[in-house]
Amino acid sequence: MKTVEEIKAAIEAAVPGAGVEVVPNPSPSGQHSLRLAPGHAIAVAQFLRDDAELALDFLSNLTGVDWPDKEITEKVKITRSVAKTIDGVEQQVEETVEESRKRMEPGCLEVVYHLFSVAKEHGPVVLRMRTINRTDQVELPSLTHVWRSAEFQEREVFDLYGVVFAGHPDLRRLLMWEGCKDHPMRRDYVEPDDFEYEPTPHDAVLARAAEHKATEESPSQEGTAH
Amino acid sequence: MALFAANTEKLEGWNRPPIIAPDGDAELLEVAMGPHHPSTHGVFRMDVALDGERVIRLKPVFGYLHRNHEKIAEGASYLASMPYTDRLDYFCSLTNNWAYALAVETLTGQQVPERAEYIRVILAELTRIQNHASAIGFLIQEMGASGTPLMYAFKEREKILDLFESLTGSRMMCNYMRFGGCRIDVSTAWLDAARKVVAGLPGFVDEFENLLSSNEILMARCQCVGILSPQLAINAGVTGPMLRGSGVNYDIRKVDHYGIYDRFKFRVPLGDHGDVYDRYMVRILEMRESITILNQALKEVPSGPIMDSKAKIRGFRPKPGEAYGRIEAPKGELGFYLISDGGPNPYRYRVRPPSLMNLTVLEDMCLGSNVADVVLIFGSVDIVLGEVDR
């Protein structure tokens, strides 16, 4: 089977400007991956499926990974001139100070694809795609039309991570209930604290529940079943 | 009609069977099959639209048994998820253990001693036999033969579960494999008991087949029902006996040679038509091949350690990286995808469930057939809801 670098070269020859990037994997598994630019993903996927030598006709696994915003502390060396008194004379002296600086690295949602070939019996070839951020630009192209096995798995990633797959024929939640607003597989998900509350047709019970809720201090989390 | 917009859309690489439009003003009957339908093996719903007896639309609804296994596993140490994998496909806990252990071993590069590999193969093939026997039993029961074939299958399953219990302490929730080996060594007495059970298995399969394979009702109801084309099967990620029933030669034991499967001689049974009968027949033949693997493995179990001497039980922290490991579980490709950030728990833990993936094509197989056949087609997929919903 071709190495990731060879696959990258083959993709770039077939799809000009595909913007493929090799992501090395330091683990002994040696399963390195290729990061695709979402814009060309469908063309690349079709090439990988239909290319006679690669023939990656079987999308086995599709899943999401959440990379939240990360605060990174860096040590930076700064040189500045300081006024110092040496031997009773005031002088300007160059001094190097180490200073720690904090910066936020923006997070993203990542989708990982594991491809195999049934015809050639090789694999896995690992593809990844990243959304721009985790809040409002979470759209990625759907590959359901290339590999049908993405149909339920994309629905699952949409459900549990909140990645919106553009072009999916039936993008609905798969495992959580319809009214659910949250995405429980995200790292910053907070569990609801009102599991016991159940809707009931009896007004008295409803009133009691509302009263209980009003006196309760714990804030009800948004996006749970009511 | 707006109702058919999603179905009639022609998609590339995705050949749906022709949609049969309802006659003129015929009124569609919408039926929710499940979540408490006796044939759904648990809590699973199919929203079916019927024109008379014909299925016009079928949408599976999941999630009744969802407990977010993946999230729980990301908050627990690597080893702490091992017992939880038993609860995925609770018919085949040992193959679930193996898939997870294999994924972690791929991540860390651990080696498994030879004796442990033999024990793993023996247990996995015993699991396959009892899974296929009960899957066929359930399938026949859904055809109306309540009891007899299922009880025949369960009689044999009991013997295998007794073996599991005497080795691991549990009949179904075995929690047996570890990263780099197995938990408890097998005794000579256990191996003798296993040989005795395996010696009785060919007789059971013969008897089972005499009872069923040429049964007129079974043939009439299963042949040419729920046909799945090999192209769609591959494209939709269908694996296991379903894929081979459609005639695609793809068995991960042969492709990846994980463990020590390259040392055993066995054949891969394939179907011709991709109908329910072929899936039934592939399972029968796979049981026979599993028996030949068991006979070869039980003949030459080597002595030696059952755990990698460098394996760490406490303070297990794989180096940063990721790995995907997969095995041929009785229901299809069971894979685990792990990302390690160097900490004691996996950063990302993903189960690739064969049962859920095989249901992708349920609607395609059922469209246009009678509603009574939906139960049969669904039964021939062989799912366990613990794995579908996770």
Coordinates of C-alpha atoms in Angstrom, one line a residue:
Chain A
M1 CA 0.0 0.0 0.0
K2 CA 1.1 3.6 -0.6
T3 CA 2.4 5.7 2.3
V4 CA 0.6 8.8 3.3
E5 CA 3.1 11.0 1.5
E6 CA 2.4 9.0 -1.7
I7 CA -1.3 9.3 -1.2
K8 CA -0.9 13.0 -0.6
A9 CA 1.0 13.4 -3.9
A10 CA -1.6 11.3 -5.8
I11 CA -4.4 13.5 -4.4
E12 CA -2.6 16.7 -5.3
A13 CA -2.0 15.4 -8.8
A14 CA -5.7 14.5 -9.2
V15 CA -7.3 17.4 -7.4
P16 CA -5.3 20.6 -8.0
G17 CA -5.2 22.9 -5.0
A18 CA -6.6 20.2 -2.6
G19 CA -4.6 21.5 0.3
V20 CA -3.8 18.2 1.9
E21 CA -1.6 18.1 4.9
V22 CA 0.1 15.1 6.5
V23 CA -0.6 14.8 10.3
P24 CA 2.1 12.5 11.8
N25 CA 1.1 10.1 14.5
P26 CA 3.8 9.5 17.1
S27 CA 2.2 6.3 18.5
P28 CA 3.7 2.9 17.6
S29 CA 0.5 2.2 15.6
G30 CA 2.0 4.3 12.8
Q31 CA -1.4 5.3 11.5
H32 CA -0.6 8.7 10.1
S33 CA -3.4 10.8 8.7
L34 CA -4.2 13.4 6.0
R35 CA -5.9 16.6 6.8
L36 CA -8.2 17.8 4.0
A37 CA -9.4 21.3 3.3
P38 CA -13.2 21.1 3.5
G39 CA -13.6 23.0 0.2
H40 CA -12.2 20.1 -1.9
A41 CA -13.2 17.2 0.4
I42 CA -15.9 15.7 -1.9
A43 CA -13.6 15.8 -5.0
V44 CA -10.8 14.2 -2.9
A45 CA -13.2 11.5 -1.5
Q46 CA -14.4 10.6 -5.0
F47 CA -10.9 10.3 -6.2
L48 CA -9.9 8.1 -3.3
R49 CA -12.9 5.8 -3.9
D50 CA -12.6 5.6 -7.7
D51 CA -8.8 5.5 -8.1
A52 CA -7.9 2.1 -9.5
E53 CA -4.8 1.8 -7.3
L54 CA -6.2 3.0 -4.0
A55 CA -9.8 1.8 -4.5
L56 CA -10.8 3.0 -1.0
D57 CA -14.4 1.8 -1.4
F58 CA -15.2 1.1 2.2
L59 CA -15.6 4.0 4.8
S60 CA -15.4 2.0 8.0
N61 CA -15.4 4.5 10.8
L62 CA -16.4 8.2 10.9
T63 CA -16.2 10.0 14.2
G64 CA -15.8 13.4 15.8
V65 CA -13.2 14.8 18.2
D66 CA -13.6 17.9 20.2
W67 CA -10.6 20.2 20.6
P68 CA -11.7 23.0 23.0
D69 CA -10.1 26.4 23.2
K70 CA -6.8 26.0 24.9
E71 CA -5.0 28.5 27.1
I72 CA -1.3 28.2 26.3
T73 CA 1.3 29.6 28.6
E74 CA 4.5 30.4 26.9
K75 CA 7.8 31.6 28.3
V76 CA 9.1 34.5 26.2
K77 CA 12.6 36.1 26.6
I78 CA 12.4 39.9 26.5
T79 CA 15.3 42.3 26.3
R80 CA 14.8 45.7 27.7
S81 CA 16.9 48.6 29.0
V82 CA 16.6 49.3 32.7
A83 CA 17.9 52.2 34.6
K84 CA 20.4 50.9 37.2
T85 CA 22.8 52.5 39.6
I86 CA 26.2 51.1 39.2
D87 CA 29.1 52.5 41.4
G88 CA 26.9 55.4 42.3
V89 CA 26.3 56.4 38.6
E90 CA 23.0 55.9 37.0
Q91 CA 23.2 54.0 33.7
Q92 CA 21.0 52.4 31.1
V93 CA 21.7 48.6 31.1
E94 CA 20.3 46.0 28.7
E95 CA 18.7 43.2 30.7
T96 CA 17.1 39.9 29.5
V97 CA 14.0 38.8 31.4
E98 CA 11.9 35.7 31.0
E99 CA 8.3 36.4 31.1
S100 CA 5.3 34.0 30.8
R101 CA 2.6 35.0 28.5
K102 CA -0.8 33.5 28.1
R103 CA -2.6 33.2 24.8
M104 CA -5.8 31.4 23.7
E105 CA -5.5 28.9 21.0
P106 CA -8.9 28.7 19.3
G107 CA -10.6 25.3 19.4
C108 CA -12.4 23.3 16.7
L109 CA -14.4 20.2 16.0
E110 CA -12.6 17.5 14.0
V111 CA -14.1 14.7 12.0
V112 CA -11.9 11.6 11.5
Y113 CA -12.5 9.0 8.7
H114 CA -11.0 5.5 8.5
L115 CA -11.0 4.2 5.0
F116 CA -10.3 0.6 3.9
S117 CA -10.3 -1.1 0.5
V118 CA -12.4 -4.3 0.1
A119 CA -11.2 -4.8 -3.4
K120 CA -7.5 -4.4 -2.6
E121 CA -7.7 -5.5 1.0
H122 CA -5.6 -2.6 2.4
G123 CA -6.0 0.2 4.9
P124 CA -6.6 2.1 7.0
V125 CA -6.1 5.5 5.4
V126 CA -7.1 8.1 7.9
L127 CA -8.6 11.4 6.8
R128 CA -9.4 14.4 9.0
M129 CA -11.3 17.6 8.6
R130 CA -11.6 20.5 10.9
T131 CA -14.3 23.1 11.4
I132 CA -13.3 26.8 11.7
N133 CA -14.5 27.0 15.3
R134 CA -16.7 25.3 17.8
T135 CA -19.6 27.8 17.9
D136 CA -21.0 29.2 14.7
Q137 CA -18.8 28.0 11.9
V138 CA -19.2 24.2 12.3
E139 CA -20.1 23.2 8.8
L140 CA -18.3 20.5 6.9
P141 CA -19.3 18.8 3.6
S142 CA -21.2 15.6 3.9
L143 CA -19.6 12.5 2.3
T144 CA -22.8 10.4 2.4
H145 CA -23.1 10.7 -1.3
V146 CA -19.6 9.2 -1.8
W147 CA -19.8 6.5 0.9
R148 CA -23.3 5.6 2.1
S149 CA -21.9 4.3 5.4
A150 CA -21.4 8.0 6.4
E151 CA -25.2 8.4 6.6
F152 CA -25.8 7.3 10.2
Q153 CA -22.3 8.1 11.5
E154 CA -22.6 11.7 10.3
R155 CA -26.0 11.9 12.0
E156 CA -24.3 10.7 15.2
V157 CA -21.5 13.3 15.0
F158 CA -24.1 16.0 14.3
D159 CA -26.0 14.8 17.3
L160 CA -23.2 14.3 19.8
Y161 CA -20.7 17.0 18.6
G162 CA -22.8 19.5 16.7
V163 CA -21.0 19.4 13.4
V164 CA -23.4 20.3 10.6
F165 CA -22.8 18.2 7.5
A166 CA -23.9 20.2 4.4
G167 CA -25.6 18.1 1.8
H168 CA -26.6 15.3 4.1
P169 CA -29.9 13.9 2.9
D170 CA -31.5 13.5 6.3
L171 CA -29.6 15.3 9.0
R172 CA -31.4 14.6 12.3
R173 CA -30.3 13.6 15.7
L174 CA -29.5 9.9 15.9
L175 CA -29.3 9.0 19.6
M176 CA -30.5 11.9 21.7
W177 CA -34.1 13.0 21.6
E178 CA -35.5 15.5 19.2
G179 CA -35.9 18.4 21.5
C180 CA -32.4 18.2 22.9
K181 CA -30.3 21.3 22.3
D182 CA -26.9 20.3 23.6
H183 CA -24.1 18.1 22.2
P184 CA -23.1 15.7 25.0
M185 CA -19.8 14.5 23.6
R186 CA -18.3 18.0 23.7
R187 CA -15.6 18.4 26.4
D188 CA -17.3 21.3 28.1
Y189 CA -20.8 19.7 28.3
V190 CA -22.4 20.0 31.7
E191 CA -24.8 17.3 32.7
P192 CA -28.4 18.4 33.5
D193 CA -29.3 18.3 37.1
D194 CA -33.0 17.7 36.8
F195 CA -33.2 14.1 35.6
E196 CA -36.1 13.3 37.9
Y197 CA -38.5 15.9 36.5
E198 CA -41.1 14.3 34.3
P199 CA -43.9 16.1 32.4
T200 CA -47.3 15.1 33.7
P201 CA -50.9 16.0 32.7
H202 CA -51.9 16.8 36.2
D203 CA -51.9 20.5 36.9
A204 CA -51.4 20.2 40.6
V205 CA -48.2 18.2 40.1
L206 CA -47.1 20.8 37.5
A207 CA -47.7 23.6 39.9
R208 CA -45.8 21.9 42.7
A209 CA -42.9 21.3 40.3
A210 CA -42.9 25.0 39.3
E211 CA -42.9 26.0 42.9
H212 CA -40.1 23.7 43.7
K213 CA -38.1 25.0 40.8
A214 CA -38.6 28.6 41.8
T215 CA -37.2 28.0 45.3
E216 CA -34.4 25.9 44.0
E217 CA -31.0 27.6 43.9
S218 CA -29.3 25.4 41.3
P219 CA -29.7 27.0 37.9
S220 CA -31.5 24.8 35.4
Q221 CA -29.2 24.0 32.5
E222 CA -30.3 25.1 29.1
G223 CA -31.1 22.5 26.6
T224 CA -32.4 19.7 28.7
A225 CA -35.8 18.1 28.3
H226 CA -38.8 20.0 29.6
Chain B
M1 CA -45.8 13.5 -3.3
A2 CA -43.7 15.3 -0.8
L3 CA -43.6 12.1 1.2
F4 CA -41.2 10.5 -1.3
A5 CA -38.9 13.4 -1.8
A6 CA -36.1 11.9 0.3
N7 CA -36.4 8.4 -1.2
T8 CA -36.8 9.2 -4.9
E9 CA -33.7 11.4 -4.9
K10 CA -31.1 9.7 -7.0
L11 CA -27.8 9.7 -5.3
E12 CA -24.5 8.8 -6.7
G13 CA -23.1 5.4 -5.7
W14 CA -26.4 4.7 -4.0
N15 CA -28.8 2.6 -5.9
R16 CA -32.1 2.4 -4.1
P17 CA -34.6 -0.3 -5.2
P18 CA -37.4 1.2 -7.2
I19 CA -40.0 3.0 -5.2
I20 CA -43.5 1.6 -5.7
A21 CA -45.9 4.5 -5.6
P22 CA -49.2 3.8 -3.9
D23 CA -52.1 3.2 -6.2
G24 CA -54.0 6.4 -7.0
D25 CA -55.7 7.7 -3.9
A26 CA -54.6 4.8 -1.7
E27 CA -54.1 6.0 1.9
L28 CA -50.8 5.4 3.6
L29 CA -50.9 3.7 6.9
E30 CA -48.1 4.8 9.2
V31 CA -47.1 2.2 11.7
A32 CA -44.6 2.5 14.5
M33 CA -43.1 -1.0 14.8
G34 CA -41.5 -0.9 18.2
P35 CA -40.0 0.1 20.6
H36 CA -41.8 -2.8 22.3
H37 CA -42.4 -5.0 19.3
P38 CA -41.4 -8.6 20.2
S39 CA -39.2 -8.9 17.1
T40 CA -37.0 -5.9 17.8
H41 CA -34.7 -7.8 20.3
G42 CA -34.9 -4.8 22.7
V43 CA -36.0 -1.2 22.4
F44 CA -35.8 -0.2 18.8
R45 CA -38.4 1.5 16.6
M46 CA -39.1 1.4 12.9
D47 CA -41.4 4.0 11.5
V48 CA -43.0 2.3 8.6
A49 CA -45.4 3.7 6.0
L50 CA -47.5 1.0 4.4
D51 CA -49.7 0.9 1.3
G52 CA -51.8 -2.1 2.1
E53 CA -49.1 -4.7 2.9
R54 CA -46.3 -3.1 1.0
V55 CA -43.6 -1.1 2.7
I56 CA -43.2 2.4 1.2
R57 CA -40.9 4.0 3.7
L58 CA -39.0 2.7 6.7
K59 CA -37.1 4.9 9.1
P60 CA -35.2 3.3 12.0
V61 CA -35.3 5.3 15.3
F62 CA -32.4 4.7 17.7
G63 CA -31.4 5.9 21.1
Y64 CA -33.7 4.1 23.5
L65 CA -30.8 2.4 25.1
H66 CA -28.3 5.2 24.7
R67 CA -26.1 5.8 27.8
N68 CA -23.2 7.5 26.1
H69 CA -20.7 4.7 26.6
E70 CA -18.0 6.8 24.9
K71 CA -18.3 9.7 27.2
I72 CA -18.2 7.5 30.2
A73 CA -15.1 5.8 28.9
E74 CA -13.4 9.1 28.3
G75 CA -13.8 9.8 32.0
A76 CA -12.4 6.5 33.1
S77 CA -9.0 4.8 33.0
Y78 CA -8.2 2.6 30.0
L79 CA -8.6 -0.6 32.0
A80 CA -11.9 0.6 33.7
S81 CA -13.6 0.5 30.3
M82 CA -12.8 -3.2 29.8
P83 CA -15.8 -4.5 31.8
Y84 CA -18.0 -1.9 30.1
T85 CA -17.2 -3.3 26.7
D86 CA -18.9 -6.5 27.8
R87 CA -22.2 -4.5 27.9
L88 CA -22.0 -3.4 24.2
D89 CA -22.9 -6.6 22.4
Y90 CA -23.8 -8.7 25.5
F91 CA -24.0 -11.9 23.5
C92 CA -20.3 -11.7 22.5
S93 CA -18.5 -10.1 25.4
L94 CA -15.2 -11.9 24.7
T95 CA -14.9 -10.5 21.2
N96 CA -15.7 -7.0 22.5
N97 CA -12.9 -7.4 25.0
W98 CA -10.5 -8.6 22.3
A99 CA -11.3 -5.6 20.0
Y100 CA -10.7 -3.1 22.8
A101 CA -7.5 -4.9 23.9
L102 CA -6.3 -5.0 20.3
A103 CA -6.9 -1.3 19.9
V104 CA -4.9 -0.4 23.0
E105 CA -2.2 -2.9 22.0
T106 CA -2.0 -1.1 18.6
L107 CA -1.7 2.2 20.5
T108 CA 1.1 1.1 22.8
G109 CA 2.8 -1.5 20.6
Q110 CA 2.5 -4.2 23.2
Q111 CA 3.1 -7.8 22.3
V112 CA 0.8 -10.6 23.3
P113 CA 2.3 -14.0 24.4
E114 CA 1.6 -17.0 22.2
R115 CA -0.5 -18.9 24.7
A116 CA -2.7 -15.8 25.3
E117 CA -3.3 -15.6 21.5
Y118 CA -4.4 -19.2 21.4
I119 CA -6.8 -18.7 24.3
R120 CA -8.2 -15.6 22.6
V121 CA -8.8 -17.5 19.4
I122 CA -10.5 -20.4 21.2
L123 CA -12.8 -18.0 23.1
A124 CA -13.6 -15.8 20.1
E125 CA -14.6 -18.8 17.9
L126 CA -16.7 -20.3 20.7
T127 CA -18.4 -16.9 21.0
R128 CA -19.0 -16.9 17.2
I129 CA -20.6 -20.3 17.3
Q130 CA -23.0 -19.4 20.2
N131 CA -23.8 -16.0 18.6
H132 CA -24.6 -17.5 15.2
A133 CA -26.7 -20.4 16.7
S134 CA -28.8 -18.0 18.7
A135 CA -29.1 -15.5 15.9
I136 CA -30.5 -18.3 13.7
G137 CA -32.7 -19.4 16.5
F138 CA -34.2 -15.9 16.9
L139 CA -34.6 -15.6 13.1
I140 CA -36.6 -18.8 12.9
Q141 CA -38.7 -17.8 15.9
E142 CA -39.6 -14.6 14.1
M143 CA -40.8 -16.8 11.2
G144 CA -43.3 -18.3 13.6
A145 CA -41.6 -21.5 14.8
S146 CA -41.8 -20.4 18.4
G147 CA -39.4 -22.2 20.6
T148 CA -38.0 -25.4 19.1
P149 CA -35.0 -24.1 17.0
L150 CA -34.2 -21.4 19.5
M151 CA -34.2 -23.9 22.3
Y152 CA -31.9 -26.2 20.3
A153 CA -29.5 -23.3 19.9
F154 CA -29.7 -22.3 23.5
K155 CA -29.1 -25.9 24.6
E156 CA -25.7 -25.6 22.8
R157 CA -25.1 -22.1 24.0
E158 CA -25.5 -23.2 27.6
K159 CA -22.6 -25.6 27.2
I160 CA -20.4 -22.8 25.8
L161 CA -21.5 -20.4 28.5
D162 CA -20.6 -23.0 31.1
L163 CA -17.1 -23.0 29.7
F164 CA -16.9 -19.2 29.9
E165 CA -18.2 -19.3 33.4
S166 CA -15.7 -21.9 34.6
L167 CA -12.8 -19.8 33.1
T168 CA -13.8 -16.2 33.7
G169 CA -16.3 -16.4 36.5
S170 CA -19.2 -15.0 34.5
R171 CA -21.4 -16.4 31.7
M172 CA -22.0 -13.3 29.7
M173 CA -20.0 -10.4 31.2
C174 CA -16.7 -12.1 31.0
N175 CA -14.2 -9.1 31.4
Y176 CA -11.4 -11.5 30.5
M177 CA -8.9 -9.9 28.2
R178 CA -6.2 -7.5 29.3
F179 CA -3.8 -5.2 27.4
G180 CA -1.0 -7.6 26.5
G181 CA -2.7 -10.9 27.4
C182 CA -5.5 -12.5 29.4
R183 CA -6.6 -12.3 33.0
I184 CA -6.6 -16.0 34.1
D185 CA -4.7 -18.9 32.7
V186 CA -6.6 -21.9 31.3
S187 CA -6.1 -25.3 33.1
T188 CA -5.6 -28.6 31.3
A189 CA -9.0 -29.6 32.7
W190 CA -10.6 -26.6 31.1
L191 CA -9.0 -27.4 27.8
D192 CA -10.3 -31.0 28.0
A193 CA -13.8 -29.7 28.8
A194 CA -13.5 -27.4 25.8
R195 CA -12.4 -30.2 23.5
K196 CA -15.4 -32.3 24.7
V197 CA -17.8 -29.4 24.0
V198 CA -16.2 -28.8 20.5
A199 CA -16.4 -32.6 19.7
G200 CA -20.2 -32.3 20.2
L201 CA -20.6 -29.2 18.0
P202 CA -20.6 -30.8 14.5
G203 CA -23.4 -33.1 15.6
F204 CA -25.4 -30.1 16.8
V205 CA -24.9 -28.2 13.5
D206 CA -25.9 -31.3 11.5
E207 CA -29.0 -31.7 13.5
F208 CA -29.8 -28.0 13.3
E209 CA -29.3 -28.0 9.6
N210 CA -31.4 -31.2 9.1
L211 CA -34.2 -29.5 10.9
L212 CA -34.0 -26.1 9.1
S213 CA -32.0 -25.8 5.9
S214 CA -34.4 -27.6 3.6
N215 CA -37.6 -26.7 5.5
E216 CA -40.2 -25.7 3.1
I217 CA -41.6 -22.8 5.1
L218 CA -38.1 -21.4 5.8
M219 CA -37.2 -21.6 2.1
A220 CA -40.4 -20.0 0.9
R221 CA -40.1 -17.1 3.4
C222 CA -36.4 -16.5 3.2
Q223 CA -35.4 -16.9 -0.4
C224 CA -35.5 -13.8 -2.6
V225 CA -36.5 -11.7 0.4
G226 CA -34.5 -8.7 1.5
I227 CA -31.9 -8.7 -1.3
L228 CA -28.8 -6.7 -0.7
S229 CA -26.5 -6.0 -3.7
P230 CA -22.7 -6.4 -3.1
Q231 CA -22.1 -2.9 -4.4
L232 CA -24.5 -1.3 -1.9
A233 CA -23.2 -3.5 0.9
I234 CA -19.6 -2.3 0.5
N235 CA -20.6 1.3 -0.1
A236 CA -22.8 1.3 3.0
G237 CA -20.2 -0.2 5.3
V238 CA -22.0 -3.4 5.9
T239 CA -19.7 -6.1 7.4
G240 CA -19.8 -9.6 8.8
P241 CA -22.1 -12.4 7.6
M242 CA -24.4 -9.7 6.0
L243 CA -21.6 -8.7 3.6
R244 CA -20.5 -12.2 2.9
G245 CA -24.1 -13.2 2.4
S246 CA -24.1 -10.8 -0.5
G247 CA -21.0 -12.6 -2.0
V248 CA -18.3 -10.1 -1.0
N249 CA -15.1 -12.0 0.1
Y250 CA -14.1 -9.8 3.0
D251 CA -13.2 -11.4 6.4
I252 CA -11.0 -9.3 8.6
R253 CA -9.5 -12.6 10.0
K254 CA -8.2 -13.2 6.5
V255 CA -7.4 -9.6 5.6
D256 CA -5.7 -8.2 8.7
H257 CA -4.4 -11.5 10.1
Y258 CA -4.7 -10.0 13.6
G259 CA -3.8 -12.3 16.4
I260 CA -2.6 -15.7 15.0
Y261 CA -5.4 -16.3 12.5
D262 CA -2.8 -16.8 9.7
R263 CA -1.8 -20.1 11.3
F264 CA -5.2 -21.7 10.9
K265 CA -6.8 -23.2 7.8
F266 CA -10.4 -22.1 7.3
R267 CA -12.6 -21.1 4.4
V268 CA -14.8 -18.0 4.1
P269 CA -18.4 -18.9 3.1
L270 CA -20.1 -16.6 0.6
G271 CA -23.7 -16.2 -0.5
D272 CA -24.9 -15.9 -4.1
H273 CA -28.1 -13.9 -4.0
G274 CA -27.7 -11.7 -0.9
D275 CA -31.1 -12.6 0.5
V276 CA -32.2 -13.7 4.0
Y277 CA -31.6 -17.4 3.1
D278 CA -28.0 -16.7 2.1
R279 CA -27.3 -14.8 5.4
Y280 CA -28.8 -17.8 7.3
M281 CA -26.6 -20.2 5.3
V282 CA -23.5 -18.2 5.7
R283 CA -24.0 -18.3 9.5
I284 CA -24.4 -22.1 9.4
L285 CA -21.3 -22.5 7.3
E286 CA -19.3 -20.1 9.5
M287 CA -20.2 -22.2 12.5
R288 CA -18.6 -25.2 10.7
E289 CA -15.5 -23.2 9.9
S290 CA -15.2 -22.0 13.5
I291 CA -15.3 -25.7 14.6
T292 CA -12.3 -26.4 12.3
I293 CA -10.4 -23.4 13.7
L294 CA -11.2 -24.6 17.3
N295 CA -10.0 -28.1 16.5
Q296 CA -6.7 -26.8 15.2
A297 CA -6.3 -24.3 18.1
L298 CA -7.1 -26.8 20.8
K299 CA -4.7 -29.3 19.5
E300 CA -1.6 -27.2 20.0
V301 CA -2.1 -24.7 22.8
P302 CA 1.6 -23.8 23.8
S303 CA 2.7 -23.4 27.3
G304 CA 4.1 -20.2 28.6
P305 CA 3.0 -16.9 30.1
I306 CA -0.4 -15.3 29.4
M307 CA 0.6 -11.7 30.0
D308 CA 3.2 -9.5 28.4
S309 CA 6.0 -9.2 31.1
K310 CA 6.2 -5.5 30.4
A311 CA 2.5 -4.9 30.7
K312 CA 1.6 -2.3 33.3
I313 CA -1.7 -2.7 35.2
R314 CA -1.3 0.3 37.5
G315 CA -0.3 3.7 36.2
F316 CA -1.1 2.8 32.6
R317 CA -0.5 5.8 30.4
P318 CA 0.1 5.3 26.7
K319 CA 2.2 7.8 24.9
P320 CA 0.4 10.5 22.9
G321 CA -1.0 9.3 19.6
E322 CA -3.9 7.5 18.2
A323 CA -4.8 4.1 16.9
Y324 CA -7.7 2.2 15.3
G325 CA -8.0 -1.5 16.0
R326 CA -10.6 -3.8 14.5
I327 CA -11.5 -7.5 14.6
E328 CA -14.1 -9.7 12.9
A329 CA -16.7 -9.9 15.6
P330 CA -19.6 -12.3 15.0
K331 CA -21.8 -9.4 13.8
G332 CA -19.2 -7.7 11.7
E333 CA -16.3 -5.3 12.0
L334 CA -16.0 -4.2 15.6
G335 CA -13.4 -1.3 15.8
F336 CA -12.1 0.9 18.6
Y337 CA -10.6 4.3 17.9
L338 CA -8.5 5.7 20.6
I339 CA -6.7 9.1 21.0
S340 CA -4.2 9.3 23.9
D341 CA -2.9 12.6 25.2
G342 CA -0.5 10.9 27.5
G343 CA -2.9 10.9 30.4
P344 CA -4.5 8.0 32.3
N345 CA -7.8 8.1 30.4
P346 CA -8.3 8.1 26.7
Y347 CA -8.8 11.6 25.2
R348 CA -11.1 10.1 22.6
Y349 CA -12.7 6.7 22.8
R350 CA -14.9 5.6 19.9
V351 CA -16.7 2.3 19.3
R352 CA -17.4 1.4 15.7
P353 CA -20.5 -0.7 16.2
P354 CA -21.2 -3.3 13.5
S355 CA -24.9 -3.6 14.4
L356 CA -25.6 0.1 13.8
M357 CA -23.7 0.1 10.5
N358 CA -25.5 -2.9 9.2
L359 CA -28.8 -1.2 9.9
T360 CA -27.9 1.5 7.3
V361 CA -29.3 -0.6 4.6
L362 CA -32.4 -1.8 6.4
E363 CA -34.7 0.6 4.5
D364 CA -33.2 -0.4 1.2
M365 CA -33.7 -4.1 1.9
C366 CA -37.3 -3.6 3.1
L367 CA -38.8 -1.2 0.5
G368 CA -41.4 -2.9 -1.6
S369 CA -41.6 -6.0 0.5
N370 CA -44.5 -7.1 2.7
V371 CA -44.7 -5.9 6.2
A372 CA -44.4 -9.4 7.5
D373 CA -41.1 -9.8 5.8
V374 CA -39.7 -6.6 7.6
V375 CA -39.5 -8.7 10.8
L376 CA -37.6 -11.4 8.9
I377 CA -35.2 -9.0 7.2
F378 CA -34.6 -7.2 10.4
G379 CA -33.9 -10.5 12.1
S380 CA -31.4 -11.5 9.5
V381 CA -29.3 -8.4 10.2
D382 CA -28.6 -9.8 13.7
I383 CA -28.3 -6.8 16.0
V384 CA -27.9 -6.2 19.7
L385 CA -29.3 -2.9 20.9
G386 CA -26.6 -2.5 23.6
E387 CA -24.2 -2.0 20.7
V388 CA -26.5 0.0 18.4
D389 CA -27.3 2.7 21.0
R390 CA -24.2 2.5 23.2

